[in-house]
C-alpha cells in the first residue's frame, strides 16, 4: 500500500509541521535549515532565518552569554547537549522559553549541529505556581511556628499563674486557721460565763460562722494539695463504717438543726479499711450540698451498704434535678450550682473534695438526678486496700 493511498503526510510535511522546532546550524551558529514550527513560534519566515541569522542572535542577552560560554564549548567537547533551557525573542519582542537538545555530526567534511526545541511556557508557569505555593507554605509554616511559640508562652504563663494562685490559696488558708482558732476559743470561754439570751444567740452565730469558715479553709487546703501535690492524703485503718457514718450524721444534725437527716445501714456490720476523718469530711460536703440545693421540707437520707467487697455511702435529697449540662463538670473545682433565689454560696470545692477523697480510697463518686427520684450521690470504694484485710 502506497503512502499516497493511505493519506499519510510525506516526510517533508512531517518535518515542517513537527510538534517541536527542528534546526540545522553550523559551528558558528548560522541557521542552515529550520522547520515551519520554529518559524511560527518566533514569528519569522524561513527566508528570514535560513542563511541569514545565527541561532544565538535570536536569544536574549543572558541566553547569548550562556550560548557562548557554555553551550558551544560543551557541545564541541562531548558532542551533544540535552535539556538546556534558553529564552528566545520573538519578532514582537516577547520571550519564548524553550528547552533544547543538540547533537554534533559531520557531513561531507562539514561539522553540523542538529537542534530540537520545545516551548516550555506552560511548564514554567506551572513551576512558578509550584514555587509560589512552596513560598506560601513556608510562610504559613513560619506563622504557625510563631503562633505555636506564642501559644506555648501563654500556656506557660497560665500554668505559672495557676500554680501561684493555688500556692497563695494554700498559704492564705493555712494562715487563716490561727485567728479562727482564737475566735473559737474566745466564744467557748464566753459561753462559760453568765450570758443573756441575746448574747448566747450571738455566740451561737459566731460558732456557726467559725465552723463554716474552718470547713472552707479545709476545702481550700485540700484543693491546693490535690492540684499541686499527688492527691489527697488518707490514712486507712480498720473501721466499722456504719458507726463512723452514724456519728458523722449525729454531728451534722447539730450543725443543721432545721433539717431532718435520716440514717440507715444494711443489717450486717460494715467493716472496712478507710480514713474515718476523711469520710466524715466527705459526708459533710454531700449533706451540705443537699441542704443547699434540696427541698427544705423533705428529709435528707444517708445510707451505707456493702456488696461484693465494695462499700457504698449514698446521700439522697428531693428537689429540682441537676441540669444535664452541669453533670459532666459537677465534680470539677470552682463549679457550683446557680439556682435562683439561693442565698448560700461557696467557692465550689465541696464536690471536688468528695471526688478526691473517693479517688484516694481507690473508689469513685457518681450522681443520679431526676425530677421524679430526686438526687443521689453515691461513693463506692473497695472495703479493703490492695493486699490488706
CSV table of C-alpha atoms in Angstrom, one decimal:
chain,number,residue,atom,x,y,z
A,1,UNK,CA,0.0,0.0,0.0
A,2,UNK,CA,1.5,3.3,-1.0
A,3,UNK,CA,1.8,6.4,1.2
A,4,UNK,CA,-0.5,8.4,-1.1
A,5,UNK,CA,-3.2,5.7,-0.8
A,6,UNK,CA,-3.2,5.8,3.0
A,7,UNK,CA,-3.3,9.6,3.2
A,8,UNK,CA,-0.2,9.8,5.5
A,9,UNK,CA,1.7,13.1,5.1
A,10,UNK,CA,5.1,12.8,3.4
A,11,UNK,CA,8.4,13.2,5.3
A,12,UNK,CA,8.8,16.9,4.3
A,13,UNK,CA,5.3,17.8,5.7
A,14,UNK,CA,6.1,15.9,8.9
A,15,UNK,CA,9.3,17.7,9.3
A,16,UNK,CA,7.8,21.2,8.6
A,17,UNK,CA,4.8,20.7,11.0
A,18,UNK,CA,6.5,18.6,13.7
A,19,UNK,CA,5.3,19.4,17.3
A,20,UNK,CA,8.9,20.6,18.1
A,21,UNK,CA,11.2,23.0,16.5
A,22,UNK,CA,14.0,21.4,14.3
A,23,UNK,CA,17.1,23.3,13.1
A,24,UNK,CA,20.4,22.6,11.5
A,25,UNK,CA,23.2,25.1,12.3
A,26,UNK,CA,26.9,25.2,11.5
A,27,UNK,CA,29.8,25.6,14.0
A,28,UNK,CA,29.3,29.4,14.1
A,29,UNK,CA,25.5,29.0,14.8
A,30,UNK,CA,24.4,30.0,11.3
A,31,UNK,CA,20.9,28.5,10.6
A,32,UNK,CA,21.2,26.2,7.6
A,33,UNK,CA,17.7,24.6,7.9
A,34,UNK,CA,14.7,25.2,10.0
A,35,UNK,CA,11.1,23.8,10.1
A,36,UNK,CA,7.9,25.8,9.9
A,37,UNK,CA,7.1,25.2,13.6
A,38,UNK,CA,10.1,27.2,14.8
A,39,UNK,CA,9.3,30.0,12.4
A,40,UNK,CA,5.7,30.2,13.7
A,41,UNK,CA,6.8,30.3,17.3
A,42,UNK,CA,9.2,33.2,16.7
A,43,UNK,CA,7.1,35.0,14.1
A,44,UNK,CA,9.8,34.8,11.3
A,45,UNK,CA,9.7,33.3,7.8
A,46,UNK,CA,12.1,30.6,6.7
A,47,UNK,CA,13.7,33.1,4.3
A,48,UNK,CA,14.4,35.5,7.1
A,49,UNK,CA,16.3,32.8,9.0
A,50,UNK,CA,18.0,30.4,6.7
A,51,UNK,CA,21.5,31.5,5.7
A,52,UNK,CA,21.0,35.0,7.3
A,53,UNK,CA,20.5,34.6,11.1
A,54,UNK,CA,22.6,32.8,13.7
A,55,UNK,CA,20.9,30.9,16.4
A,56,UNK,CA,22.5,33.0,19.2
A,57,UNK,CA,21.2,36.2,17.6
A,58,UNK,CA,17.6,35.0,18.4
A,59,UNK,CA,18.4,34.7,22.1
A,60,UNK,CA,18.0,37.1,25.0
A,61,UNK,CA,21.2,38.8,26.3
A,62,UNK,CA,21.5,36.2,29.1
A,63,UNK,CA,20.9,33.4,26.6
A,64,UNK,CA,23.7,34.7,24.3
A,65,UNK,CA,26.2,34.7,27.1
A,66,UNK,CA,25.3,31.2,28.1
A,67,UNK,CA,25.5,30.1,24.5
A,68,UNK,CA,29.0,31.5,24.1
A,69,UNK,CA,30.4,30.4,27.5
A,70,UNK,CA,28.7,27.0,28.0
A,71,UNK,CA,26.7,25.8,25.0
A,72,UNK,CA,29.3,25.8,22.3
A,73,UNK,CA,32.3,24.6,24.4
A,74,UNK,CA,30.2,21.8,25.9
A,75,UNK,CA,28.8,20.7,22.5
A,76,UNK,CA,32.3,20.7,21.0
A,77,UNK,CA,33.7,18.7,23.9
A,78,UNK,CA,31.1,16.0,24.3
A,79,UNK,CA,29.2,16.1,21.0
A,80,UNK,CA,25.7,16.5,22.5
A,81,UNK,CA,23.6,18.6,24.9
A,82,UNK,CA,20.3,17.7,26.4
A,83,UNK,CA,17.5,19.7,28.1
A,84,UNK,CA,19.2,23.1,28.2
A,85,UNK,CA,16.7,26.0,28.7
A,86,UNK,CA,17.2,29.1,26.7
A,87,UNK,CA,15.0,32.2,26.2
A,88,UNK,CA,14.3,33.2,22.6
A,89,UNK,CA,13.0,36.6,21.5
A,90,UNK,CA,10.0,36.6,19.1
A,91,UNK,CA,9.6,39.1,16.3
A,92,UNK,CA,7.2,41.1,18.6
A,93,UNK,CA,9.9,41.3,21.3
A,94,UNK,CA,8.3,38.8,23.7
A,95,UNK,CA,10.2,36.0,25.3
A,96,UNK,CA,9.6,32.4,24.3
A,97,UNK,CA,11.3,30.0,26.7
A,98,UNK,CA,12.5,26.7,25.1
A,99,UNK,CA,14.3,23.6,26.1
A,100,UNK,CA,16.9,22.5,23.6
A,101,UNK,CA,18.6,19.2,22.7
A,102,UNK,CA,21.6,19.3,20.3
A,103,UNK,CA,23.8,16.7,18.6
A,104,UNK,CA,27.0,17.2,16.6
A,105,UNK,CA,27.7,15.3,13.4
A,106,UNK,CA,29.9,15.6,10.3
A,107,UNK,CA,28.6,15.7,6.8
A,108,UNK,CA,30.8,15.8,3.7
A,109,UNK,CA,33.7,17.2,5.8
A,110,UNK,CA,31.5,19.9,7.4
A,111,UNK,CA,30.6,19.9,11.1
A,112,UNK,CA,26.8,20.4,11.6
A,113,UNK,CA,24.7,20.7,14.8
A,114,UNK,CA,21.2,19.3,14.7
A,115,UNK,CA,18.9,21.1,17.2
A,116,UNK,CA,15.4,20.3,18.5
A,117,UNK,CA,13.5,22.7,20.8
A,118,UNK,CA,10.3,22.6,22.8
A,119,UNK,CA,8.2,25.5,24.1
A,120,UNK,CA,8.0,25.4,27.9
A,121,UNK,CA,5.9,28.4,28.8
A,122,UNK,CA,3.2,26.2,30.4
A,123,UNK,CA,5.8,24.3,32.2
A,124,UNK,CA,7.4,27.5,33.5
A,125,UNK,CA,4.0,28.8,34.7
A,126,UNK,CA,3.5,25.5,36.5
A,127,UNK,CA,6.9,25.7,38.1
A,128,UNK,CA,6.3,29.3,39.1
A,129,UNK,CA,3.0,28.3,40.7
A,130,UNK,CA,4.7,25.5,42.5
A,131,UNK,CA,7.4,27.9,43.7
A,132,UNK,CA,4.7,30.4,44.8
A,133,UNK,CA,2.8,27.6,46.6
A,134,UNK,CA,6.1,26.5,48.3
A,135,UNK,CA,6.7,30.0,49.4
A,136,UNK,CA,3.2,30.4,50.7
A,137,UNK,CA,3.5,27.0,52.6
A,138,UNK,CA,6.8,28.2,54.1
A,139,UNK,CA,5.3,31.5,55.1
A,140,UNK,CA,2.3,29.6,56.6
A,141,UNK,CA,4.7,27.3,58.4
A,142,UNK,CA,6.7,30.2,59.8
A,143,UNK,CA,3.5,31.8,61.0
A,144,UNK,CA,2.4,28.5,62.6
A,145,UNK,CA,5.8,28.3,64.3
A,146,UNK,CA,5.4,31.8,65.6
A,147,UNK,CA,1.9,31.2,66.8
A,148,UNK,CA,2.8,27.9,68.4
A,149,UNK,CA,5.7,29.6,70.2
A,150,UNK,CA,3.3,32.3,71.4
A,151,UNK,CA,0.8,29.7,72.4
A,152,UNK,CA,3.4,27.8,74.4
A,153,UNK,CA,4.5,31.0,76.1
A,154,UNK,CA,0.9,31.9,77.0
A,155,UNK,CA,0.3,28.3,78.2
A,156,UNK,CA,3.4,28.5,80.4
A,157,UNK,CA,2.3,31.9,81.8
A,158,UNK,CA,-1.2,30.4,82.5
A,159,UNK,CA,0.4,27.4,84.3
A,160,UNK,CA,2.6,29.8,86.4
A,161,UNK,CA,-0.4,32.0,87.2
A,162,UNK,CA,-2.5,28.9,88.2
A,163,UNK,CA,0.3,27.5,90.3
A,164,UNK,CA,0.9,30.8,92.0
A,165,UNK,CA,-2.8,31.2,92.7
A,166,UNK,CA,-3.0,27.7,94.2
A,167,UNK,CA,0.0,28.3,96.3
A,168,UNK,CA,-1.4,31.5,97.5
A,169,UNK,CA,-4.7,29.7,98.4
A,170,UNK,CA,-2.7,27.2,100.4
A,171,UNK,CA,-0.7,29.9,102.2
A,172,UNK,CA,-3.7,32.1,103.0
A,173,UNK,CA,-5.9,29.2,104.1
A,174,UNK,CA,-3.2,27.9,106.4
A,175,UNK,CA,-2.6,31.4,108.0
A,176,UNK,CA,-6.4,31.9,108.5
A,177,UNK,CA,-6.5,29.0,110.9
A,178,UNK,CA,-4.8,30.7,113.8
A,179,UNK,CA,-7.2,33.8,114.0
A,180,UNK,CA,-10.2,31.5,113.7
A,181,UNK,CA,-9.0,29.3,116.5
A,182,UNK,CA,-8.6,32.4,118.7
A,183,UNK,CA,-12.2,33.4,117.8
A,184,UNK,CA,-13.5,29.9,118.5
A,185,UNK,CA,-11.7,29.7,121.9
A,186,UNK,CA,-12.9,33.1,122.9
A,187,UNK,CA,-16.5,32.1,122.0
A,188,UNK,CA,-16.2,28.9,124.1
A,189,UNK,CA,-14.9,31.0,127.1
A,190,UNK,CA,-17.7,33.4,126.8
A,191,UNK,CA,-20.2,30.6,126.8
A,192,UNK,CA,-19.0,29.6,130.3
A,193,UNK,CA,-19.9,33.0,131.6
A,194,UNK,CA,-23.3,34.3,132.5
A,195,UNK,CA,-24.9,35.5,129.3
A,196,UNK,CA,-28.1,37.0,128.3
A,197,UNK,CA,-30.3,35.1,125.8
A,198,UNK,CA,-29.4,37.6,123.0
A,199,UNK,CA,-25.7,37.2,123.8
A,200,UNK,CA,-26.0,33.5,123.8
A,201,UNK,CA,-27.7,33.6,120.4
A,202,UNK,CA,-25.0,35.8,119.0
A,203,UNK,CA,-22.3,33.4,120.3
A,204,UNK,CA,-24.2,30.7,118.5
A,205,UNK,CA,-23.9,32.6,115.3
A,206,UNK,CA,-20.2,33.1,115.9
A,207,UNK,CA,-19.7,29.4,116.5
A,208,UNK,CA,-21.6,28.5,113.3
A,209,UNK,CA,-19.6,31.1,111.3
A,210,UNK,CA,-16.2,29.8,112.6
A,211,UNK,CA,-17.3,26.2,111.8
A,212,UNK,CA,-18.2,27.1,108.2
A,213,UNK,CA,-15.0,29.2,107.8
A,214,UNK,CA,-12.9,26.3,109.2
A,215,UNK,CA,-14.6,23.9,106.7
A,216,UNK,CA,-14.0,26.3,103.9
A,217,UNK,CA,-10.3,26.6,104.9
A,218,UNK,CA,-10.0,22.8,105.0
A,219,UNK,CA,-11.5,22.6,101.5
A,220,UNK,CA,-9.1,25.2,100.2
A,221,UNK,CA,-6.1,23.3,101.7
A,222,UNK,CA,-7.3,20.0,100.3
A,223,UNK,CA,-7.8,21.7,96.9
A,224,UNK,CA,-4.3,23.0,97.0
A,225,UNK,CA,-2.9,19.7,98.0
A,226,UNK,CA,-4.8,17.8,95.3
A,227,UNK,CA,-3.8,20.3,92.5
A,228,UNK,CA,-0.2,20.9,93.5
A,229,UNK,CA,0.6,17.6,95.2
A,230,UNK,CA,-0.2,14.0,94.3
A,231,UNK,CA,-3.8,13.9,95.5
A,232,UNK,CA,-5.3,14.0,99.0
A,233,UNK,CA,-3.5,12.1,101.7
A,234,UNK,CA,-5.6,9.4,103.5
A,235,UNK,CA,-4.7,7.2,106.4
A,236,UNK,CA,-6.7,4.0,106.0
A,237,UNK,CA,-7.3,1.9,109.1
A,238,UNK,CA,-9.9,-0.8,110.1
A,239,UNK,CA,-13.2,0.9,110.9
A,240,UNK,CA,-16.9,-0.1,111.3
A,241,UNK,CA,-18.3,2.1,108.6
A,242,UNK,CA,-21.9,2.2,109.8
A,243,UNK,CA,-20.8,3.5,113.2
A,244,UNK,CA,-18.4,6.1,111.7
A,245,UNK,CA,-21.2,7.4,109.4
A,246,UNK,CA,-23.8,7.4,112.2
A,247,UNK,CA,-21.5,9.5,114.4
A,248,UNK,CA,-20.9,11.9,111.5
A,249,UNK,CA,-24.7,12.2,110.8
A,250,UNK,CA,-25.2,13.0,114.5
A,251,UNK,CA,-22.8,15.9,114.3
A,252,UNK,CA,-24.4,17.1,111.1
A,253,UNK,CA,-27.8,17.2,112.8
A,254,UNK,CA,-26.4,19.6,115.3
A,255,UNK,CA,-24.9,21.7,112.5
A,256,UNK,CA,-28.2,21.7,110.6
A,257,UNK,CA,-30.8,21.7,113.3
A,258,UNK,CA,-33.6,22.8,111.0
A,259,UNK,CA,-33.2,19.9,108.5
A,260,UNK,CA,-34.1,16.3,109.1
A,261,UNK,CA,-31.2,13.9,108.3
A,262,UNK,CA,-32.2,10.2,108.3
A,263,UNK,CA,-29.6,7.4,108.5
A,264,UNK,CA,-29.8,3.8,107.6
A,265,UNK,CA,-27.4,0.9,107.1
A,266,UNK,CA,-27.6,-2.7,105.9
A,267,UNK,CA,-28.2,-5.4,108.5
A,268,UNK,CA,-24.6,-6.7,108.5
A,269,UNK,CA,-21.8,-4.9,110.4
A,270,UNK,CA,-19.9,-2.9,107.8
A,271,UNK,CA,-16.2,-3.4,108.4
A,272,UNK,CA,-13.7,-1.9,106.0
A,273,UNK,CA,-10.4,0.0,105.8
A,274,UNK,CA,-10.8,3.7,105.4
A,275,UNK,CA,-9.9,7.1,106.8
A,276,UNK,CA,-12.7,7.9,109.2
A,277,UNK,CA,-11.9,11.6,109.3
A,278,UNK,CA,-11.9,11.9,105.5
A,279,UNK,CA,-15.2,10.0,105.3
A,280,UNK,CA,-16.7,12.4,107.8
A,281,UNK,CA,-15.5,15.3,105.7
A,282,UNK,CA,-16.9,13.6,102.5
A,283,UNK,CA,-20.3,13.1,104.2
A,284,UNK,CA,-20.3,16.7,105.5
A,285,UNK,CA,-19.8,18.1,102.0
A,286,UNK,CA,-22.5,15.9,100.5
A,287,UNK,CA,-25.0,16.7,103.2
A,288,UNK,CA,-24.1,20.4,102.9
A,289,UNK,CA,-24.8,20.2,99.2
A,290,UNK,CA,-28.2,18.5,99.9
A,291,UNK,CA,-29.1,21.2,102.4
A,292,UNK,CA,-28.2,24.0,100.0
A,293,UNK,CA,-29.9,22.7,96.8
A,294,UNK,CA,-32.5,20.2,98.2
A,295,UNK,CA,-36.1,20.7,99.2
A,296,UNK,CA,-36.1,22.1,102.7
A,297,UNK,CA,-39.3,20.4,103.6
A,298,UNK,CA,-38.1,16.8,102.8
A,299,UNK,CA,-35.6,14.7,104.7
A,300,UNK,CA,-32.0,14.1,103.6
A,301,UNK,CA,-31.4,10.3,103.5
A,302,UNK,CA,-27.9,8.9,104.3
A,303,UNK,CA,-27.4,5.2,103.7
A,304,UNK,CA,-24.4,2.9,103.9
A,305,UNK,CA,-24.2,-0.6,102.4
A,306,UNK,CA,-21.8,-3.3,101.2
A,307,UNK,CA,-21.7,-5.7,98.3
A,308,UNK,CA,-19.0,-8.0,96.7
A,309,UNK,CA,-16.1,-6.4,98.6
A,310,UNK,CA,-17.3,-2.8,98.0
A,311,UNK,CA,-18.8,-0.4,100.4
A,312,UNK,CA,-21.1,2.5,99.5
A,313,UNK,CA,-22.1,5.8,101.1
A,314,UNK,CA,-25.2,7.4,99.5
A,315,UNK,CA,-26.8,10.7,100.2
A,316,UNK,CA,-30.3,11.4,98.7
A,317,UNK,CA,-32.4,14.5,98.7
A,318,UNK,CA,-35.6,15.6,97.0
A,319,UNK,CA,-35.7,18.8,94.9
A,320,UNK,CA,-35.1,20.2,91.5
A,321,UNK,CA,-32.8,17.9,89.4
A,322,UNK,CA,-29.3,18.9,88.4
A,323,UNK,CA,-29.2,20.4,84.9
A,324,UNK,CA,-27.8,17.8,82.4
A,325,UNK,CA,-25.3,20.4,81.2
A,326,UNK,CA,-23.7,20.5,84.7
A,327,UNK,CA,-23.4,16.8,85.3
A,328,UNK,CA,-20.2,16.4,83.2
A,329,UNK,CA,-18.4,19.1,85.2
A,330,UNK,CA,-20.1,18.9,88.6
A,331,UNK,CA,-17.0,17.3,90.3
A,332,UNK,CA,-14.6,19.9,88.8
A,333,UNK,CA,-13.2,22.6,91.1
A,334,UNK,CA,-14.7,26.0,91.2
A,335,UNK,CA,-18.0,24.6,89.9
A,336,UNK,CA,-21.3,25.3,91.8
A,337,UNK,CA,-25.0,25.4,91.3
A,338,UNK,CA,-26.6,28.8,90.4
A,339,UNK,CA,-30.2,28.1,91.4
A,340,UNK,CA,-32.2,31.3,91.5
A,341,UNK,CA,-33.2,32.5,95.0
A,342,UNK,CA,-30.3,30.7,96.8
A,343,UNK,CA,-28.6,32.9,99.4
A,344,UNK,CA,-25.9,30.3,100.3
A,345,UNK,CA,-22.9,30.4,98.1
A,346,UNK,CA,-19.5,28.7,98.2
A,347,UNK,CA,-16.3,28.7,96.1
A,348,UNK,CA,-17.4,25.4,94.6
A,349,UNK,CA,-14.9,23.0,96.1
A,350,UNK,CA,-17.2,20.7,98.1
A,351,UNK,CA,-17.9,18.1,95.4
A,352,UNK,CA,-14.4,18.3,94.0
A,353,UNK,CA,-13.1,17.3,97.5
A,354,UNK,CA,-15.7,14.5,97.7
A,355,UNK,CA,-14.3,13.2,94.4
A,356,UNK,CA,-10.7,13.4,95.5
A,357,UNK,CA,-11.4,11.6,98.8
A,358,UNK,CA,-13.2,8.8,96.8
A,359,UNK,CA,-10.1,8.6,94.5
A,360,UNK,CA,-7.8,8.5,97.5
A,361,UNK,CA,-9.7,5.4,98.7
A,362,UNK,CA,-9.5,3.8,95.3
A,363,UNK,CA,-13.1,4.5,94.6
A,364,UNK,CA,-15.5,6.7,92.6
A,365,UNK,CA,-18.4,9.0,93.1
A,366,UNK,CA,-21.5,9.1,90.9
A,367,UNK,CA,-24.6,11.2,90.8
A,368,UNK,CA,-28.1,10.4,89.5
A,369,UNK,CA,-30.6,13.2,89.4
A,370,UNK,CA,-34.2,13.2,88.1
A,371,UNK,CA,-37.3,15.2,88.8
A,372,UNK,CA,-39.1,12.0,89.9
A,373,UNK,CA,-36.5,10.3,92.0
A,374,UNK,CA,-34.5,13.3,93.3
A,375,UNK,CA,-30.8,13.5,93.5
A,376,UNK,CA,-28.4,10.8,94.9
A,377,UNK,CA,-24.7,11.0,95.3
A,378,UNK,CA,-23.1,7.5,95.7
A,379,UNK,CA,-19.5,7.0,96.8
A,380,UNK,CA,-18.1,3.5,96.3
A,381,UNK,CA,-14.7,2.2,97.2
A,382,UNK,CA,-13.1,-1.2,98.0
A,383,UNK,CA,-13.7,-2.4,101.5
A,384,UNK,CA,-10.0,-3.2,101.9
A,385,UNK,CA,-6.9,-1.8,100.4
A,386,UNK,CA,-4.9,-3.9,98.0
A,387,UNK,CA,-3.2,-6.6,100.0
A,388,UNK,CA,-4.9,-5.6,103.2
A,389,UNK,CA,-7.7,-7.2,105.3
